PDB file of C-alpha atoms in Angstrom:
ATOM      1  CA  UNK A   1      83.810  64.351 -45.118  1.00  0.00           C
ATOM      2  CA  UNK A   2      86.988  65.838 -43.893  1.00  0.00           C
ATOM      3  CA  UNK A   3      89.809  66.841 -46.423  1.00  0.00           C
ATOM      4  CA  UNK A   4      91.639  67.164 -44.088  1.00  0.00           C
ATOM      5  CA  UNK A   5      91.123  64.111 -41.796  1.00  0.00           C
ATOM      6  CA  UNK A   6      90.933  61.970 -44.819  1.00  0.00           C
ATOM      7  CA  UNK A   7      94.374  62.479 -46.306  1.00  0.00           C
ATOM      8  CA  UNK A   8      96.813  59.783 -45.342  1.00  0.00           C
ATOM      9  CA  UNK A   9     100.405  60.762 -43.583  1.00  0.00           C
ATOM     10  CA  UNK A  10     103.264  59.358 -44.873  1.00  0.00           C
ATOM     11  CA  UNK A  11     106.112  58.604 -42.269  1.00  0.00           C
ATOM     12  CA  UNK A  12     109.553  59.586 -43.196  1.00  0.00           C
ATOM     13  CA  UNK A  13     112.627  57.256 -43.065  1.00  0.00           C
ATOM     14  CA  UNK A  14     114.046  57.571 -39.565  1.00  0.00           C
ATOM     15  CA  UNK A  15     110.941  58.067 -37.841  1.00  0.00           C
ATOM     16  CA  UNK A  16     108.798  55.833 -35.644  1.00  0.00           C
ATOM     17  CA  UNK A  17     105.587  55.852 -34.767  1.00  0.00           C
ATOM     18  CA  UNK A  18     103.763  54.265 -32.308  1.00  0.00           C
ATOM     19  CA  UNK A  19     100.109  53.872 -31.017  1.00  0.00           C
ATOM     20  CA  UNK A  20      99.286  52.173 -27.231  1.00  0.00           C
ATOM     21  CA  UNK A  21      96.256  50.617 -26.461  1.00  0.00           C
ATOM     22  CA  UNK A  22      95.427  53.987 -24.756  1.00  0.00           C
ATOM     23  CA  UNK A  23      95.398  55.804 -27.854  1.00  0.00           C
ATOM     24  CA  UNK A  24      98.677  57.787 -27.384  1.00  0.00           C
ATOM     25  CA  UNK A  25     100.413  58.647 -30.302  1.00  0.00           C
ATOM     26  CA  UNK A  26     104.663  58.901 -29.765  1.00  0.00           C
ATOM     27  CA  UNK A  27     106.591  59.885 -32.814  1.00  0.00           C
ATOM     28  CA  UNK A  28     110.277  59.713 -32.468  1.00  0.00           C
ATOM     29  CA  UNK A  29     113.325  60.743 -34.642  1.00  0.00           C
ATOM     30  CA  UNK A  30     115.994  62.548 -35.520  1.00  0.00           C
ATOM     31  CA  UNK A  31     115.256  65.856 -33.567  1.00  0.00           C
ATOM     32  CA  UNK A  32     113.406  64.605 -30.603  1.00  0.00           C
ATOM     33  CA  UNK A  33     110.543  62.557 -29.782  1.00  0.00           C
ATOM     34  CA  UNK A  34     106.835  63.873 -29.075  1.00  0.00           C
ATOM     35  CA  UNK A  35     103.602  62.186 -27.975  1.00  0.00           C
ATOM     36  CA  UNK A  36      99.858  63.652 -28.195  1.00  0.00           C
ATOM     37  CA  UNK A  37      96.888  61.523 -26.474  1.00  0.00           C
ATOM     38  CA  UNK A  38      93.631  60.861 -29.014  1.00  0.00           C
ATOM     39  CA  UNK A  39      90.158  60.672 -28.779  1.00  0.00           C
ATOM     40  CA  UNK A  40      89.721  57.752 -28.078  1.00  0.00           C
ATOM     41  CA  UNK A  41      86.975  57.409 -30.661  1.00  0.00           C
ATOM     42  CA  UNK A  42      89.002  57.808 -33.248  1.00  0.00           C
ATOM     43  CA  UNK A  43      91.111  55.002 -34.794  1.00  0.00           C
ATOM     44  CA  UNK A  44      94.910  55.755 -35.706  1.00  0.00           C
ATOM     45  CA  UNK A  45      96.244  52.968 -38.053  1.00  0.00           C
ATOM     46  CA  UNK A  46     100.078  52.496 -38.953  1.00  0.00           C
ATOM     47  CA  UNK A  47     100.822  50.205 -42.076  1.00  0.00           C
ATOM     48  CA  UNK A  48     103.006  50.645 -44.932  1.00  0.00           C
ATOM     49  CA  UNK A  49     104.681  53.491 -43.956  1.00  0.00           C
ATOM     50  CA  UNK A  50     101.953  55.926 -43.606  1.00  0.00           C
ATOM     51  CA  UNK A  51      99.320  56.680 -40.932  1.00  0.00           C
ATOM     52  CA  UNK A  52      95.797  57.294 -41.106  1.00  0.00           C
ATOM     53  CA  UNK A  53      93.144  58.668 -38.422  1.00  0.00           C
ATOM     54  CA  UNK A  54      89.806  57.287 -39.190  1.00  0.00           C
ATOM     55  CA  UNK A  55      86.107  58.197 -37.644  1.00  0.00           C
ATOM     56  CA  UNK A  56      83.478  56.282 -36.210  1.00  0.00           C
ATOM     57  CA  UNK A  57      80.822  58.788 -37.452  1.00  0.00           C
ATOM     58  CA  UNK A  58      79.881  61.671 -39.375  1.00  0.00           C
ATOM     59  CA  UNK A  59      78.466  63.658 -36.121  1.00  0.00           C
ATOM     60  CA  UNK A  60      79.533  67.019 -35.863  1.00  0.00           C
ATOM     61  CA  UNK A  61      82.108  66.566 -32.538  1.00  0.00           C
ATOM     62  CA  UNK A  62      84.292  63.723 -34.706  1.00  0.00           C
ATOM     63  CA  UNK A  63      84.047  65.694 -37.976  1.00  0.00           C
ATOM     64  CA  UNK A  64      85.797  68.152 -36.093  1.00  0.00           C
ATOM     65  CA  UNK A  65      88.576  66.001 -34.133  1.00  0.00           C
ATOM     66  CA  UNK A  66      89.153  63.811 -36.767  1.00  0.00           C
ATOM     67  CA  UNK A  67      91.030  66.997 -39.153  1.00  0.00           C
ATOM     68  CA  UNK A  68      92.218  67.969 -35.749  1.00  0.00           C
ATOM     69  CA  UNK A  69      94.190  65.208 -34.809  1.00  0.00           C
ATOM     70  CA  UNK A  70      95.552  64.124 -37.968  1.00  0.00           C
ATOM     71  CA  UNK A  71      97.144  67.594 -38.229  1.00  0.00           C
ATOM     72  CA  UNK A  72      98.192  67.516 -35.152  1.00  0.00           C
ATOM     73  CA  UNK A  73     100.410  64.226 -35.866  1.00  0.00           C
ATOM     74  CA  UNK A  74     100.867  65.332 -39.072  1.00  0.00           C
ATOM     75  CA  UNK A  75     103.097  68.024 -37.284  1.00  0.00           C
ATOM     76  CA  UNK A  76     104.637  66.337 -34.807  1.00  0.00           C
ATOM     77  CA  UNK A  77     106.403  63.791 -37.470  1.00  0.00           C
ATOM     78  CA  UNK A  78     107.474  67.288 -39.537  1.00  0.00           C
ATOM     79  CA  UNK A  79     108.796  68.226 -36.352  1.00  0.00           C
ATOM     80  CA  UNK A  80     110.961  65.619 -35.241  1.00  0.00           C
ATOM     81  CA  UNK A  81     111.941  64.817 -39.001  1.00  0.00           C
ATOM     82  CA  UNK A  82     113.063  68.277 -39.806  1.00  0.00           C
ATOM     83  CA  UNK A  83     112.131  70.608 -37.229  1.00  0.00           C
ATOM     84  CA  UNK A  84     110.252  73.884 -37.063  1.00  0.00           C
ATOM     85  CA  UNK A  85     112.666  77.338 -37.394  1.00  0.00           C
ATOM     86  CA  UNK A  86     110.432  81.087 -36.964  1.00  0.00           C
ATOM     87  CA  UNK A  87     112.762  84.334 -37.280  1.00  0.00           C
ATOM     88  CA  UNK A  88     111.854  87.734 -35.548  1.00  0.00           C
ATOM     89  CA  UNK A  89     113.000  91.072 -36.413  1.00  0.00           C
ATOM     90  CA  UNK A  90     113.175  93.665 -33.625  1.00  0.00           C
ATOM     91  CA  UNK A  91     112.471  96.920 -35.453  1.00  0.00           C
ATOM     92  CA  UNK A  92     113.423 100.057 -33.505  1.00  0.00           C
ATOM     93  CA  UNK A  93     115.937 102.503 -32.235  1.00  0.00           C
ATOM     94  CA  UNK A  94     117.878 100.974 -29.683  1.00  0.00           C
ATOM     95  CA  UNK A  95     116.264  97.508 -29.558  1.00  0.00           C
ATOM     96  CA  UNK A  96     118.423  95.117 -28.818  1.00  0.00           C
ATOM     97  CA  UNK A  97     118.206  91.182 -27.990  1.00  0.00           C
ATOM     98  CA  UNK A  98     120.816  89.224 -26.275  1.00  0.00           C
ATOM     99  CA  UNK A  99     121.337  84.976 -26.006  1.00  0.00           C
ATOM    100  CA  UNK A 100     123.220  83.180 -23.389  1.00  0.00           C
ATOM    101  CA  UNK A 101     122.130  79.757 -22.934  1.00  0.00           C
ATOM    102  CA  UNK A 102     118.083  79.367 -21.978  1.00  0.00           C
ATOM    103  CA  UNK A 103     118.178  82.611 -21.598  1.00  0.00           C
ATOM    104  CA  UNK A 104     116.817  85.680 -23.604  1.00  0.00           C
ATOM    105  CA  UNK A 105     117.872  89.609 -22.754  1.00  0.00           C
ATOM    106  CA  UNK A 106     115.731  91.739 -25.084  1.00  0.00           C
ATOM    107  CA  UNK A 107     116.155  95.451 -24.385  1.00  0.00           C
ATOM    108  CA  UNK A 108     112.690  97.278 -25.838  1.00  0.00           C
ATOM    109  CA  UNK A 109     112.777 101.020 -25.111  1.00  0.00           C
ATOM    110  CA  UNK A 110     111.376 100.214 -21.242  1.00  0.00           C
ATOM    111  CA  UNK A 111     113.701 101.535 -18.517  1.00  0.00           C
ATOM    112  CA  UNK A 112     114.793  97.824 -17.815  1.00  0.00           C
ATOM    113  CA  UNK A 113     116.192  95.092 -19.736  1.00  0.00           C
ATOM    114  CA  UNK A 114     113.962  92.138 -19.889  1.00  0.00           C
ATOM    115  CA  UNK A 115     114.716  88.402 -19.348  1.00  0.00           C
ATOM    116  CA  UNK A 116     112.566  85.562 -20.814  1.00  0.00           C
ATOM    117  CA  UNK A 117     113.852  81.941 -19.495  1.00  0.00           C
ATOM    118  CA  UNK A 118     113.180  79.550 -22.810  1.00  0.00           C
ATOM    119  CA  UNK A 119     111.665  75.786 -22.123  1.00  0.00           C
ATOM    120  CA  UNK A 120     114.721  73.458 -23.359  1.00  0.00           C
ATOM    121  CA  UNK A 121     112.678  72.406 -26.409  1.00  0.00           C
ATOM    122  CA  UNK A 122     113.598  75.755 -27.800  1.00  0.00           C
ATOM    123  CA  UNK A 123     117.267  76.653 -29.167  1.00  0.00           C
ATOM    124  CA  UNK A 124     116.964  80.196 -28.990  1.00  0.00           C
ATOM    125  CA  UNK A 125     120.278  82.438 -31.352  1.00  0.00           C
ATOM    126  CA  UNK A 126     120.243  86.297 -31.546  1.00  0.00           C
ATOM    127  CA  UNK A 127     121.860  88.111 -34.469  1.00  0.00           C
ATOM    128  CA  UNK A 128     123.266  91.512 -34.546  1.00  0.00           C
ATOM    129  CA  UNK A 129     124.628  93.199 -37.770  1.00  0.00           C
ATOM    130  CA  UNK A 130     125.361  96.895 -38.173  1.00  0.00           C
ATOM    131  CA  UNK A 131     123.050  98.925 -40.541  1.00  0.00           C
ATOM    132  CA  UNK A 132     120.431  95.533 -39.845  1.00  0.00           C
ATOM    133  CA  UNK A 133     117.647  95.036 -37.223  1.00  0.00           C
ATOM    134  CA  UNK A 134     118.720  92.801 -34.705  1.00  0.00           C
ATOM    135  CA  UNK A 135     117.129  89.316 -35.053  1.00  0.00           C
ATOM    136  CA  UNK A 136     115.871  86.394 -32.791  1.00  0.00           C
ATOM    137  CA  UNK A 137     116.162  82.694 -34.263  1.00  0.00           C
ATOM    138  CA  UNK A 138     114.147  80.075 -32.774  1.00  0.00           C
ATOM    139  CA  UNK A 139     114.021  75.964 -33.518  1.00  0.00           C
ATOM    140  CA  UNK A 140     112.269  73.737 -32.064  1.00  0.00           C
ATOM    141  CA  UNK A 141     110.656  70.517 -32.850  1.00  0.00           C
ATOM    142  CA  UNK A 142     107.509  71.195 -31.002  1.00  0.00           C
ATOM    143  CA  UNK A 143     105.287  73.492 -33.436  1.00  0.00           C
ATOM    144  CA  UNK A 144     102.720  74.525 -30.650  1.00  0.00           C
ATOM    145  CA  UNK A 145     105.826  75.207 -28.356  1.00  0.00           C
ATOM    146  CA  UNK A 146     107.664  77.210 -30.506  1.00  0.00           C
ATOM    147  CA  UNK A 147     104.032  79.026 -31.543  1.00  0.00           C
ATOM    148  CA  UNK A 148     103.382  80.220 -27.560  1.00  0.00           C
ATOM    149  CA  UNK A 149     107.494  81.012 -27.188  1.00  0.00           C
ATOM    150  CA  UNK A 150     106.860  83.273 -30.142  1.00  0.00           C
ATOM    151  CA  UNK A 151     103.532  84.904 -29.245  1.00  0.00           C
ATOM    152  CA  UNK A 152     105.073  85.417 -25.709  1.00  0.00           C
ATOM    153  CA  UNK A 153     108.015  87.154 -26.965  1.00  0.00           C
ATOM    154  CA  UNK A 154     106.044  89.048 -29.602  1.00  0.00           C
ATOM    155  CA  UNK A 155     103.417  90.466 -26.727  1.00  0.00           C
ATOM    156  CA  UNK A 156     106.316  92.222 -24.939  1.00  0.00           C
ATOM    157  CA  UNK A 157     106.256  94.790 -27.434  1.00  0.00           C
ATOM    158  CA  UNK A 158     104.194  94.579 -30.476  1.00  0.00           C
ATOM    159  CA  UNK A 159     104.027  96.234 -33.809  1.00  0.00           C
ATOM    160  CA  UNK A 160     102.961  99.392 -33.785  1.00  0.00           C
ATOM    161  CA  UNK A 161     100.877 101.099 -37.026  1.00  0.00           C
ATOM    162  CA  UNK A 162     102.229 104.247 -37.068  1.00  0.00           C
ATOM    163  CA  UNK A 163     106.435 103.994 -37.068  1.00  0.00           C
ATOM    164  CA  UNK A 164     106.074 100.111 -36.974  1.00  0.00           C
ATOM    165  CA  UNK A 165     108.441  99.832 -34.440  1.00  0.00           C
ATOM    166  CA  UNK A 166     108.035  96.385 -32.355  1.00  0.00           C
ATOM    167  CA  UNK A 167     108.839  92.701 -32.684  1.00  0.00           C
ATOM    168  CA  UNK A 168     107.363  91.038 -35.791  1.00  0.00           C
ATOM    169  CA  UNK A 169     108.535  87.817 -37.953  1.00  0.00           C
ATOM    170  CA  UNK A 170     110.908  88.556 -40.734  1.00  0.00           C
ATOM    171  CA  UNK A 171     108.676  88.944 -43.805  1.00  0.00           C
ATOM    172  CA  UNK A 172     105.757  89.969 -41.757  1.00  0.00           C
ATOM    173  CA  UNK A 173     103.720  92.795 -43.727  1.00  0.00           C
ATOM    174  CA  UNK A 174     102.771  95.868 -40.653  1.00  0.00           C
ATOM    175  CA  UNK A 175      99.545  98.009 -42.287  1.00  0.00           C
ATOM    176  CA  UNK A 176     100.761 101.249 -41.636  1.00  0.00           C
ATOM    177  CA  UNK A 177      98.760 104.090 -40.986  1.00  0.00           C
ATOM    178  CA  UNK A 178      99.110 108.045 -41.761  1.00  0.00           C
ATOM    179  CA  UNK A 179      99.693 109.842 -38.656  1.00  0.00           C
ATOM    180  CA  UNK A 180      97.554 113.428 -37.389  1.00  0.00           C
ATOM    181  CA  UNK A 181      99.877 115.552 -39.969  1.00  0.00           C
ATOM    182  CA  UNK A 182      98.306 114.079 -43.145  1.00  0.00           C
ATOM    183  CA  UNK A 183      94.714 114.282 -42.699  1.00  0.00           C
ATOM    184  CA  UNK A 184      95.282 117.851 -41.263  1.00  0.00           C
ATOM    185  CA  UNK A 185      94.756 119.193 -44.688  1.00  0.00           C
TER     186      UNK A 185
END
C-alpha cells in the first residue's frame, strides 16, 4: 500500500478546506487560496482537523493517484499556510537581474537584455551586493507555479561545467569538469 497515500494531513489553524460533490479540493488561508480537481475515484475525507485520501482498490492506476493526490494537497495547504520561497544565484561576469513590478530584466552575456513577465502568483525581488552574485528571490504559494517560473528562468542560461557560469539555486552543487589544458599531459 502507499506510504505515501496512506499518511494522514493535518490542517493548520487558519486554513480551510473544502471538498464539492465534484471532487474539487479548495484550500484557503493566509497566503492565498488554491483548488486541484480529484479522481473522482478516490475519496477525500475532512474530520478532526486532518484530511485523508483513500482508494477504492489496490489496481495499479489508483496505487499511483492515490500518493499523487495526497501530495498534491498536501502542498497546496503548505502553500497557502506558509508559502513556498526558491533563491537563484546568477553566476557570471556581468550578469545582472533587474525587478520592477511583474516584471523581470535579467542581462546574461546575450547582446540584449531579456524581459520575463511573472504570473501574479509570483512576488518576484532581485538583490545586488558588491563583491556578491546578484540574486533572484521568488515566493509564491503555488509550488508547481513557482517550479515552471523557476525552470523557465533557469533555461535562459544554464549552468555550464566548465567555468559554471549560469543561473542555478543558491546552494546548488555544479559538477565541474577539467577543461582541454589538463588532460593535455
Amino acid at each position: 500500500m502507499s506510504r505515501i497515500g496512506k499518511a494522514p494531513i493535518e490542517i493548520p489553524a487558519g486554513v480551510t478546506v473544502t471538498v464539492d460533490k465534484d471532487n474539487v479540493v479548495t484550500v484557503k488561508g493566509p497566503k492565498g487560496t488554491l483548488t486541484q480537481n480529484v479522481n473522482p475515484d478516490l475519496e477525500v475525507k475532512v474530520e478532526d482537523g486532518h484530511l485523508t485520501v483513500t482508494r477504492p482498490s489496490d489496481d495499479r492506476e489508483h496505487r499511483a493517484q492515490h500518493g499523487l493526490y495526497r501530495a498534491l494537497i498536501h502542498n497546496m495547504i503548505v502553500g497557502v499556510s506558509t508559502g513556498y520561497r526558491k533563491e537563484m544565484e546568477l553566476v557570471g561576469v556581468g550578469y545582472r537581474a533587474a525587478a520592477t513590478g511583474q516584471v523581470l530584466e535579467l542581462s546574461l552575456g546575450y547582446s540584449h537584455a531579456i524581459y520575463i513577465k511573472l504570473p501574479p502568483e509570483v512576488k518576484v525581488e532581485a538583490k545586488s551586493e558588491r563583491n556578491k552574485n546578484p540574486l533572484i528571490i521568488l515566493e509564491s504559494d503555488d509550488k508547481q507555479l513557482l517550479g515552471q517560473v523557476c525552470a523557465k528562468i533557469r533555461s535562459l542560461r544554464k549552468p555550464e561545467p566548465y567555468k559554471g557560469k549560469g543561473i542555478k539555486f543558491v546552494g546548488e552543487i555544479i559538477r565541474r569538469k577539467s577543461g582541454k589544458s589538463a588532460s593535455a599531459k
